Amino acid sequence: MLWAIFTLIAAAAQTVRNAMQRELTATLGTVGATHVRFLFGFPFAILFLAGVLIVTGQGWPSTPAMFWPWVVFGAVTQIAATATMLSVMGERSFVVAYAYIKTEPVQVAIFGLIFLGDHVTPMLAAAVVIATAGVILISLKPGAGKTTTTRSTVIGLGSGALFALSAIGYRGAILSLGHPHFVLSATYTLAVGLVMQAAMLSLYLWLRDPPVLRAIARAWRPSLFAGFMGAFASEFWFLAFAIATAASVRTLALVEVLFAQAVTHFWFKQPTTPREIGGVVLVVFGVLLLVWSY
């Protein structure tokens, strides 16, 4: 059950990182805020890799040819998924789009079965569907239907699919290494992925929108923290992907919504509605079913 501990740590760190990115979107724009997690994250990923090599005493992993298509696929789809999600955060239809984004675990289970042959047991499938239904119930506020548009539906489902494909790409890259030390495989894949993403987005902004790069440089203090939290969260996501199916990891990751509900209720003193309580019960039941299936 080590994968579950890794996932819970990653989900908590991602909650912090998402909050930082939302604030940066106002000053840096969608692409700029997306770039922050990669540009300021890859140095920390390299430090993580150096630490793992030193502590484990392992040699540099040999990289088979199949590693590169998987890691490039994971890197590109993650950039697209993050940018797509940030692009709708300020819109009235974001609540609806967010609910559709959270269909990611269902899509991960399907893609994992197709591309990696990850086995989906009946109990795991039930856990994925129940927990996802709970998150959607929590996310769809009263009156959200009034803001439902074809665009929000397409963006939400598309972003969820991209996040799902990214998880599959990175898990495929980790498994393709075939290294006996899963920590090294996960950390190496993370470092390579973040370096690629930082290079791709830096080149794009240098060619298309150089002022954004200057704005990122000026906002280096909050960007540095967001980058660290992004790399820290990703490290634990990758560790979990190395030893469990992507569907299991991304379903348990839905506890992130429970963290947000807890902060809203206990910190901001906002009441919890019966609908939200029902959604929480479904998420908890789905997660318990998931853990029990192991």
mmCIF file of C-alpha atoms in Angstrom:
data_model
loop_
_atom_site.group_PDB
_atom_site.id
_atom_site.type_symbol
_atom_site.label_atom_id
_atom_site.label_comp_id
_atom_site.label_asym_id
_atom_site.label_seq_id
_atom_site.Cartn_x
_atom_site.Cartn_y
_atom_site.Cartn_z
ATOM 1 C CA MET A 1 0.000 0.000 0.000
ATOM 2 C CA LEU A 2 3.006 2.301 -0.321
ATOM 3 C CA TRP A 3 1.455 3.710 -3.506
ATOM 4 C CA ALA A 4 -1.488 5.034 -1.458
ATOM 5 C CA ILE A 5 0.822 6.992 0.863
ATOM 6 C CA PHE A 6 2.643 8.462 -2.130
ATOM 7 C CA THR A 7 -0.675 9.457 -3.714
ATOM 8 C CA LEU A 8 -1.985 11.198 -0.586
ATOM 9 C CA ILE A 9 1.232 13.228 -0.267
ATOM 10 C CA ALA A 10 1.064 14.152 -3.956
ATOM 11 C CA ALA A 11 -2.584 15.216 -3.721
ATOM 12 C CA ALA A 12 -1.894 17.485 -0.732
ATOM 13 C CA ALA A 13 1.106 19.098 -2.463
ATOM 14 C CA GLN A 14 -0.879 19.558 -5.671
ATOM 15 C CA THR A 15 -3.614 21.410 -3.769
ATOM 16 C CA VAL A 16 -1.012 23.988 -2.698
ATOM 17 C CA ARG A 17 0.517 24.178 -6.184
ATOM 18 C CA ASN A 18 -2.861 24.731 -7.840
ATOM 19 C CA ALA A 19 -3.595 27.624 -5.488
ATOM 20 C CA MET A 20 -0.268 29.232 -6.397
ATOM 21 C CA GLN A 21 -0.883 28.772 -10.126
ATOM 22 C CA ARG A 22 -4.350 30.331 -9.910
ATOM 23 C CA GLU A 23 -2.813 33.462 -8.400
ATOM 24 C CA LEU A 24 -0.059 33.607 -11.016
ATOM 25 C CA THR A 25 -2.562 33.313 -13.889
ATOM 26 C CA ALA A 26 -3.761 36.869 -13.170
ATOM 27 C CA THR A 27 -0.309 38.369 -13.757
ATOM 28 C CA LEU A 28 1.354 35.901 -16.134
ATOM 29 C CA GLY A 29 -1.567 34.669 -18.223
ATOM 30 C CA THR A 30 -2.493 31.063 -18.918
ATOM 31 C CA VAL A 31 0.683 29.990 -20.729
ATOM 32 C CA GLY A 32 2.922 31.867 -18.295
ATOM 33 C CA ALA A 33 1.316 30.282 -15.246
ATOM 34 C CA THR A 34 1.526 26.891 -16.934
ATOM 35 C CA HIS A 35 5.216 27.425 -17.673
ATOM 36 C CA VAL A 36 6.061 28.287 -14.066
ATOM 37 C CA ARG A 37 5.545 24.743 -12.785
ATOM 38 C CA PHE A 38 7.942 23.408 -15.426
ATOM 39 C CA LEU A 39 10.592 26.149 -15.608
ATOM 40 C CA PHE A 40 10.978 26.447 -11.838
ATOM 41 C CA GLY A 41 10.238 22.783 -11.237
ATOM 42 C CA PHE A 42 12.927 21.056 -13.317
ATOM 43 C CA PRO A 43 15.921 22.221 -11.184
ATOM 44 C CA PHE A 44 14.288 20.610 -8.149
ATOM 45 C CA ALA A 45 13.619 17.424 -10.139
ATOM 46 C CA ILE A 46 17.319 17.275 -11.058
ATOM 47 C CA LEU A 47 18.214 17.718 -7.376
ATOM 48 C CA PHE A 48 15.811 14.895 -6.482
ATOM 49 C CA LEU A 49 17.489 12.669 -9.078
ATOM 50 C CA ALA A 50 20.976 13.510 -7.784
ATOM 51 C CA GLY A 51 19.849 12.706 -4.247
ATOM 52 C CA VAL A 52 18.387 9.345 -5.300
ATOM 53 C CA LEU A 53 21.567 8.391 -7.179
ATOM 54 C CA ILE A 54 23.702 9.265 -4.152
ATOM 55 C CA VAL A 55 21.488 7.600 -1.521
ATOM 56 C CA THR A 56 20.809 4.391 -3.471
ATOM 57 C CA GLY A 57 24.281 4.054 -4.948
ATOM 58 C CA GLN A 58 22.653 3.004 -8.220
ATOM 59 C CA GLY A 59 24.202 3.721 -11.592
ATOM 60 C CA TRP A 60 22.642 5.915 -14.268
ATOM 61 C CA PRO A 61 19.677 3.969 -15.741
ATOM 62 C CA SER A 62 20.016 2.743 -19.310
ATOM 63 C CA THR A 63 17.358 4.322 -21.491
ATOM 64 C CA PRO A 64 15.667 2.048 -24.047
ATOM 65 C CA ALA A 65 14.298 3.499 -27.284
ATOM 66 C CA MET A 66 10.684 2.995 -26.168
ATOM 67 C CA PHE A 67 11.217 5.333 -23.227
ATOM 68 C CA TRP A 68 11.343 8.442 -25.415
ATOM 69 C CA PRO A 69 7.939 8.198 -27.174
ATOM 70 C CA TRP A 70 6.261 7.550 -23.810
ATOM 71 C CA VAL A 71 7.928 10.437 -21.978
ATOM 72 C CA VAL A 72 7.408 12.912 -24.847
ATOM 73 C CA PHE A 73 3.752 11.893 -25.025
ATOM 74 C CA GLY A 74 3.344 12.372 -21.273
ATOM 75 C CA ALA A 75 5.110 15.755 -21.317
ATOM 76 C CA VAL A 76 3.145 17.226 -24.237
ATOM 77 C CA THR A 77 -0.274 16.062 -23.029
ATOM 78 C CA GLN A 78 0.427 17.396 -19.526
ATOM 79 C CA ILE A 79 1.273 20.845 -20.905
ATOM 80 C CA ALA A 80 -1.920 20.856 -22.966
ATOM 81 C CA ALA A 81 -4.026 19.593 -20.048
ATOM 82 C CA THR A 82 -2.703 22.206 -17.607
ATOM 83 C CA ALA A 83 -3.109 25.077 -20.071
ATOM 84 C CA THR A 84 -6.636 23.955 -20.940
ATOM 85 C CA MET A 85 -7.658 23.792 -17.289
ATOM 86 C CA LEU A 86 -6.177 27.205 -16.452
ATOM 87 C CA SER A 87 -7.811 28.773 -19.512
ATOM 88 C CA VAL A 88 -11.336 28.268 -18.120
ATOM 89 C CA MET A 89 -10.664 29.080 -14.455
ATOM 90 C CA GLY A 90 -11.944 32.631 -14.727
ATOM 91 C CA GLU A 91 -15.087 31.809 -16.685
ATOM 92 C CA ARG A 92 -18.622 31.342 -15.350
ATOM 93 C CA SER A 93 -18.669 27.881 -16.875
ATOM 94 C CA PHE A 94 -15.572 26.777 -14.929
ATOM 95 C CA VAL A 95 -17.644 24.856 -12.358
ATOM 96 C CA VAL A 96 -19.129 22.741 -15.129
ATOM 97 C CA ALA A 97 -15.792 22.309 -16.917
ATOM 98 C CA TYR A 98 -14.121 21.330 -13.629
ATOM 99 C CA ALA A 99 -16.731 18.632 -13.013
ATOM 100 C CA TYR A 100 -15.999 17.154 -16.426
ATOM 101 C CA ILE A 101 -12.231 17.396 -15.831
ATOM 102 C CA LYS A 102 -12.735 15.170 -12.804
ATOM 103 C CA THR A 103 -13.922 12.335 -15.056
ATOM 104 C CA GLU A 104 -10.173 11.760 -15.502
ATOM 105 C CA PRO A 105 -10.041 8.529 -13.388
ATOM 106 C CA VAL A 106 -12.646 6.872 -15.614
ATOM 107 C CA GLN A 107 -10.684 7.867 -18.708
ATOM 108 C CA VAL A 108 -7.401 6.744 -17.113
ATOM 109 C CA ALA A 109 -8.863 3.283 -16.474
ATOM 110 C CA ILE A 110 -9.925 2.997 -20.121
ATOM 111 C CA PHE A 111 -6.653 4.320 -21.563
ATOM 112 C CA GLY A 112 -4.578 2.233 -19.141
ATOM 113 C CA LEU A 113 -6.348 -0.907 -20.299
ATOM 114 C CA ILE A 114 -5.898 0.018 -23.982
ATOM 115 C CA PHE A 115 -2.295 1.254 -23.982
ATOM 116 C CA LEU A 116 -0.641 -0.522 -21.051
ATOM 117 C CA GLY A 117 -2.827 -3.544 -20.492
ATOM 118 C CA ASP A 118 -3.466 -2.441 -16.880
ATOM 119 C CA HIS A 119 -6.002 -4.869 -15.483
ATOM 120 C CA VAL A 120 -9.299 -3.338 -14.309
ATOM 121 C CA THR A 121 -11.111 -5.584 -11.839
ATOM 122 C CA PRO A 122 -14.889 -5.195 -11.282
ATOM 123 C CA MET A 123 -14.200 -3.796 -7.807
ATOM 124 C CA LEU A 124 -11.680 -1.270 -9.141
ATOM 125 C CA ALA A 125 -14.116 -0.211 -11.890
ATOM 126 C CA ALA A 126 -16.872 0.279 -9.298
ATOM 127 C CA ALA A 127 -14.532 2.323 -7.079
ATOM 128 C CA VAL A 128 -13.542 4.568 -10.003
ATOM 129 C CA VAL A 129 -17.157 5.233 -11.026
ATOM 130 C CA ILE A 130 -18.457 5.823 -7.465
ATOM 131 C CA ALA A 131 -15.645 8.174 -6.422
ATOM 132 C CA THR A 132 -15.868 10.107 -9.701
ATOM 133 C CA ALA A 133 -19.642 10.482 -9.301
ATOM 134 C CA GLY A 134 -19.055 11.881 -5.804
ATOM 135 C CA VAL A 135 -16.596 14.494 -7.064
ATOM 136 C CA ILE A 136 -18.968 15.562 -9.836
ATOM 137 C CA LEU A 137 -21.777 15.879 -7.270
ATOM 138 C CA ILE A 138 -19.601 18.114 -5.092
ATOM 139 C CA SER A 139 -18.367 20.182 -8.046
ATOM 140 C CA LEU A 140 -21.714 20.935 -9.689
ATOM 141 C CA LYS A 141 -23.132 23.783 -7.608
ATOM 142 C CA PRO A 142 -26.821 24.800 -7.768
ATOM 143 C CA GLY A 143 -27.506 26.742 -10.945
ATOM 144 C CA ALA A 144 -24.406 25.354 -12.647
ATOM 145 C CA GLY A 145 -26.623 24.043 -15.414
ATOM 146 C CA LYS A 146 -27.301 27.627 -16.473
ATOM 147 C CA THR A 147 -23.632 28.043 -17.374
ATOM 148 C CA THR A 148 -23.391 24.753 -19.217
ATOM 149 C CA THR A 149 -22.190 25.285 -22.759
ATOM 150 C CA THR A 150 -20.892 23.002 -25.452
ATOM 151 C CA ARG A 151 -17.530 24.712 -25.000
ATOM 152 C CA SER A 152 -17.351 24.007 -21.253
ATOM 153 C CA THR A 153 -18.346 20.388 -21.822
ATOM 154 C CA VAL A 154 -15.765 19.866 -24.565
ATOM 155 C CA ILE A 155 -13.004 21.661 -22.648
ATOM 156 C CA GLY A 156 -13.755 19.735 -19.455
ATOM 157 C CA LEU A 157 -13.829 16.313 -21.076
ATOM 158 C CA GLY A 158 -10.854 17.184 -23.280
ATOM 159 C CA SER A 159 -8.771 18.397 -20.339
ATOM 160 C CA GLY A 160 -9.677 15.293 -18.345
ATOM 161 C CA ALA A 161 -8.655 13.103 -21.298
ATOM 162 C CA LEU A 162 -5.335 14.940 -21.635
ATOM 163 C CA PHE A 163 -4.555 14.534 -17.932
ATOM 164 C CA ALA A 164 -5.459 10.847 -18.243
ATOM 165 C CA LEU A 165 -3.219 10.368 -21.293
ATOM 166 C CA SER A 166 -0.386 12.176 -19.533
ATOM 167 C CA ALA A 167 -0.599 9.760 -16.599
ATOM 168 C CA ILE A 168 -0.545 6.821 -19.007
ATOM 169 C CA GLY A 169 2.415 8.275 -20.918
ATOM 170 C CA TYR A 170 4.494 8.758 -17.795
ATOM 171 C CA ARG A 171 3.614 5.342 -16.358
ATOM 172 C CA GLY A 172 4.553 3.807 -19.709
ATOM 173 C CA ALA A 173 7.904 5.631 -19.617
ATOM 174 C CA ILE A 174 8.638 4.467 -16.061
ATOM 175 C CA LEU A 175 7.783 0.838 -16.865
ATOM 176 C CA SER A 176 9.789 0.902 -20.116
ATOM 177 C CA LEU A 177 12.998 1.533 -18.155
ATOM 178 C CA GLY A 178 12.681 -1.904 -16.573
ATOM 179 C CA HIS A 179 14.942 -0.797 -13.707
ATOM 180 C CA PRO A 180 14.766 -2.855 -10.503
ATOM 181 C CA HIS A 181 14.771 0.295 -8.334
ATOM 182 C CA PHE A 182 11.370 1.945 -8.816
ATOM 183 C CA VAL A 183 12.383 5.169 -7.026
ATOM 184 C CA LEU A 184 15.185 5.762 -9.519
ATOM 185 C CA SER A 185 12.927 4.949 -12.490
ATOM 186 C CA ALA A 186 10.254 7.387 -11.302
ATOM 187 C CA THR A 187 12.675 10.203 -10.444
ATOM 188 C CA TYR A 188 14.629 9.842 -13.684
ATOM 189 C CA THR A 189 11.408 9.986 -15.718
ATOM 190 C CA LEU A 190 10.279 13.074 -13.811
ATOM 191 C CA ALA A 191 13.567 14.893 -14.403
ATOM 192 C CA VAL A 192 13.580 14.116 -18.134
ATOM 193 C CA GLY A 193 9.918 15.102 -18.491
ATOM 194 C CA LEU A 194 10.286 18.439 -16.704
ATOM 195 C CA VAL A 195 13.441 19.381 -18.634
ATOM 196 C CA MET A 196 11.589 18.676 -21.892
ATOM 197 C CA GLN A 197 8.560 20.700 -20.816
ATOM 198 C CA ALA A 198 10.660 23.657 -19.646
ATOM 199 C CA ALA A 199 12.576 23.667 -22.938
ATOM 200 C CA MET A 200 9.463 23.371 -25.135
ATOM 201 C CA LEU A 201 7.506 26.136 -23.405
ATOM 202 C CA SER A 202 10.539 28.441 -23.109
ATOM 203 C CA LEU A 203 11.127 28.139 -26.856
ATOM 204 C CA TYR A 204 7.439 28.729 -27.582
ATOM 205 C CA LEU A 205 7.297 31.879 -25.422
ATOM 206 C CA TRP A 206 10.620 33.184 -26.749
ATOM 207 C CA LEU A 207 9.267 32.928 -30.299
ATOM 208 C CA ARG A 208 5.650 33.964 -29.689
ATOM 209 C CA ASP A 209 5.462 36.088 -26.533
ATOM 210 C CA PRO A 210 8.824 37.206 -25.051
ATOM 211 C CA PRO A 211 7.192 39.662 -22.572
ATOM 212 C CA VAL A 212 5.726 36.685 -20.694
ATOM 213 C CA LEU A 213 9.237 35.348 -20.060
ATOM 214 C CA ARG A 214 10.225 38.731 -18.619
ATOM 215 C CA ALA A 215 7.092 38.747 -16.455
ATOM 216 C CA ILE A 216 7.950 35.259 -15.158
ATOM 217 C CA ALA A 217 11.459 36.456 -14.281
ATOM 218 C CA ARG A 218 10.013 39.381 -12.301
ATOM 219 C CA ALA A 219 7.658 37.041 -10.418
ATOM 220 C CA TRP A 220 10.436 34.623 -9.509
ATOM 221 C CA ARG A 221 9.683 34.450 -5.781
ATOM 222 C CA PRO A 222 6.124 33.033 -5.951
ATOM 223 C CA SER A 223 7.096 31.138 -9.099
ATOM 224 C CA LEU A 224 9.951 29.407 -7.278
ATOM 225 C CA PHE A 225 7.618 28.110 -4.581
ATOM 226 C CA ALA A 226 5.028 27.008 -7.149
ATOM 227 C CA GLY A 227 7.764 25.228 -9.099
ATOM 228 C CA PHE A 228 9.015 23.426 -6.015
ATOM 229 C CA MET A 229 5.528 22.304 -5.000
ATOM 230 C CA GLY A 230 4.879 21.150 -8.571
ATOM 231 C CA ALA A 231 8.082 19.081 -8.671
ATOM 232 C CA PHE A 232 7.442 17.735 -5.162
ATOM 233 C CA ALA A 233 3.895 16.663 -6.054
ATOM 234 C CA SER A 234 5.025 15.142 -9.355
ATOM 235 C CA GLU A 235 7.769 13.153 -7.626
ATOM 236 C CA PHE A 236 5.193 11.369 -5.499
ATOM 237 C CA TRP A 237 2.764 10.944 -8.415
ATOM 238 C CA PHE A 238 5.533 9.221 -10.350
ATOM 239 C CA LEU A 239 6.512 7.042 -7.392
ATOM 240 C CA ALA A 240 2.890 5.902 -7.167
ATOM 241 C CA PHE A 241 2.691 5.290 -10.950
ATOM 242 C CA ALA A 242 5.794 3.095 -10.690
ATOM 243 C CA ILE A 243 4.109 0.561 -8.382
ATOM 244 C CA ALA A 244 0.346 0.845 -9.047
ATOM 245 C CA THR A 245 -1.968 1.280 -12.018
ATOM 246 C CA ALA A 246 -2.674 4.838 -13.111
ATOM 247 C CA ALA A 247 -6.408 4.249 -12.544
ATOM 248 C CA SER A 248 -5.831 3.373 -8.882
ATOM 249 C CA VAL A 249 -3.571 6.375 -8.327
ATOM 250 C CA ARG A 250 -5.835 8.919 -10.022
ATOM 251 C CA THR A 251 -8.929 7.585 -8.255
ATOM 252 C CA LEU A 252 -7.339 7.881 -4.821
ATOM 253 C CA ALA A 253 -6.152 11.342 -5.889
ATOM 254 C CA LEU A 254 -9.785 12.485 -5.736
ATOM 255 C CA VAL A 255 -9.235 12.944 -1.976
ATOM 256 C CA GLU A 256 -7.862 16.321 -3.100
ATOM 257 C CA VAL A 257 -11.513 17.401 -3.311
ATOM 258 C CA LEU A 258 -12.036 16.278 0.300
ATOM 259 C CA PHE A 259 -9.033 18.386 1.359
ATOM 260 C CA ALA A 260 -10.620 21.401 -0.327
ATOM 261 C CA GLN A 261 -13.974 20.700 1.356
ATOM 262 C CA ALA A 262 -12.298 20.442 4.751
ATOM 263 C CA VAL A 263 -10.477 23.768 4.282
ATOM 264 C CA THR A 264 -13.709 25.444 3.157
ATOM 265 C CA HIS A 265 -15.662 24.122 6.144
ATOM 266 C CA PHE A 266 -13.173 24.398 9.010
ATOM 267 C CA TRP A 267 -10.952 27.286 7.914
ATOM 268 C CA PHE A 268 -13.367 29.570 6.051
ATOM 269 C CA LYS A 269 -16.364 28.485 8.192
ATOM 270 C CA GLN A 270 -18.567 27.938 5.162
ATOM 271 C CA PRO A 271 -21.457 25.503 5.748
ATOM 272 C CA THR A 272 -21.489 22.158 3.968
ATOM 273 C CA THR A 273 -24.665 21.520 1.982
ATOM 274 C CA PRO A 274 -26.523 18.167 1.935
ATOM 275 C CA ARG A 275 -25.474 17.782 -1.719
ATOM 276 C CA GLU A 276 -21.814 18.204 -0.799
ATOM 277 C CA ILE A 277 -22.163 15.770 2.108
ATOM 278 C CA GLY A 278 -23.651 13.219 -0.311
ATOM 279 C CA GLY A 279 -20.725 13.751 -2.677
ATOM 280 C CA VAL A 280 -18.204 13.343 0.156
ATOM 281 C CA VAL A 281 -19.862 10.075 1.221
ATOM 282 C CA LEU A 282 -19.599 8.748 -2.345
ATOM 283 C CA VAL A 283 -15.933 9.745 -2.640
ATOM 284 C CA VAL A 284 -15.071 8.154 0.712
ATOM 285 C CA PHE A 285 -16.963 4.976 -0.176
ATOM 286 C CA GLY A 286 -15.254 4.803 -3.578
ATOM 287 C CA VAL A 287 -11.815 5.302 -2.027
ATOM 288 C CA LEU A 288 -12.465 2.659 0.642
ATOM 289 C CA LEU A 289 -13.604 0.250 -2.068
ATOM 290 C CA LEU A 290 -10.445 1.031 -4.032
ATOM 291 C CA VAL A 291 -8.185 0.346 -1.046
ATOM 292 C CA TRP A 292 -10.138 -2.817 -0.194
ATOM 293 C CA SER A 293 -9.637 -4.077 -3.765
ATOM 294 C CA TYR A 294 -5.907 -4.237 -3.005
#
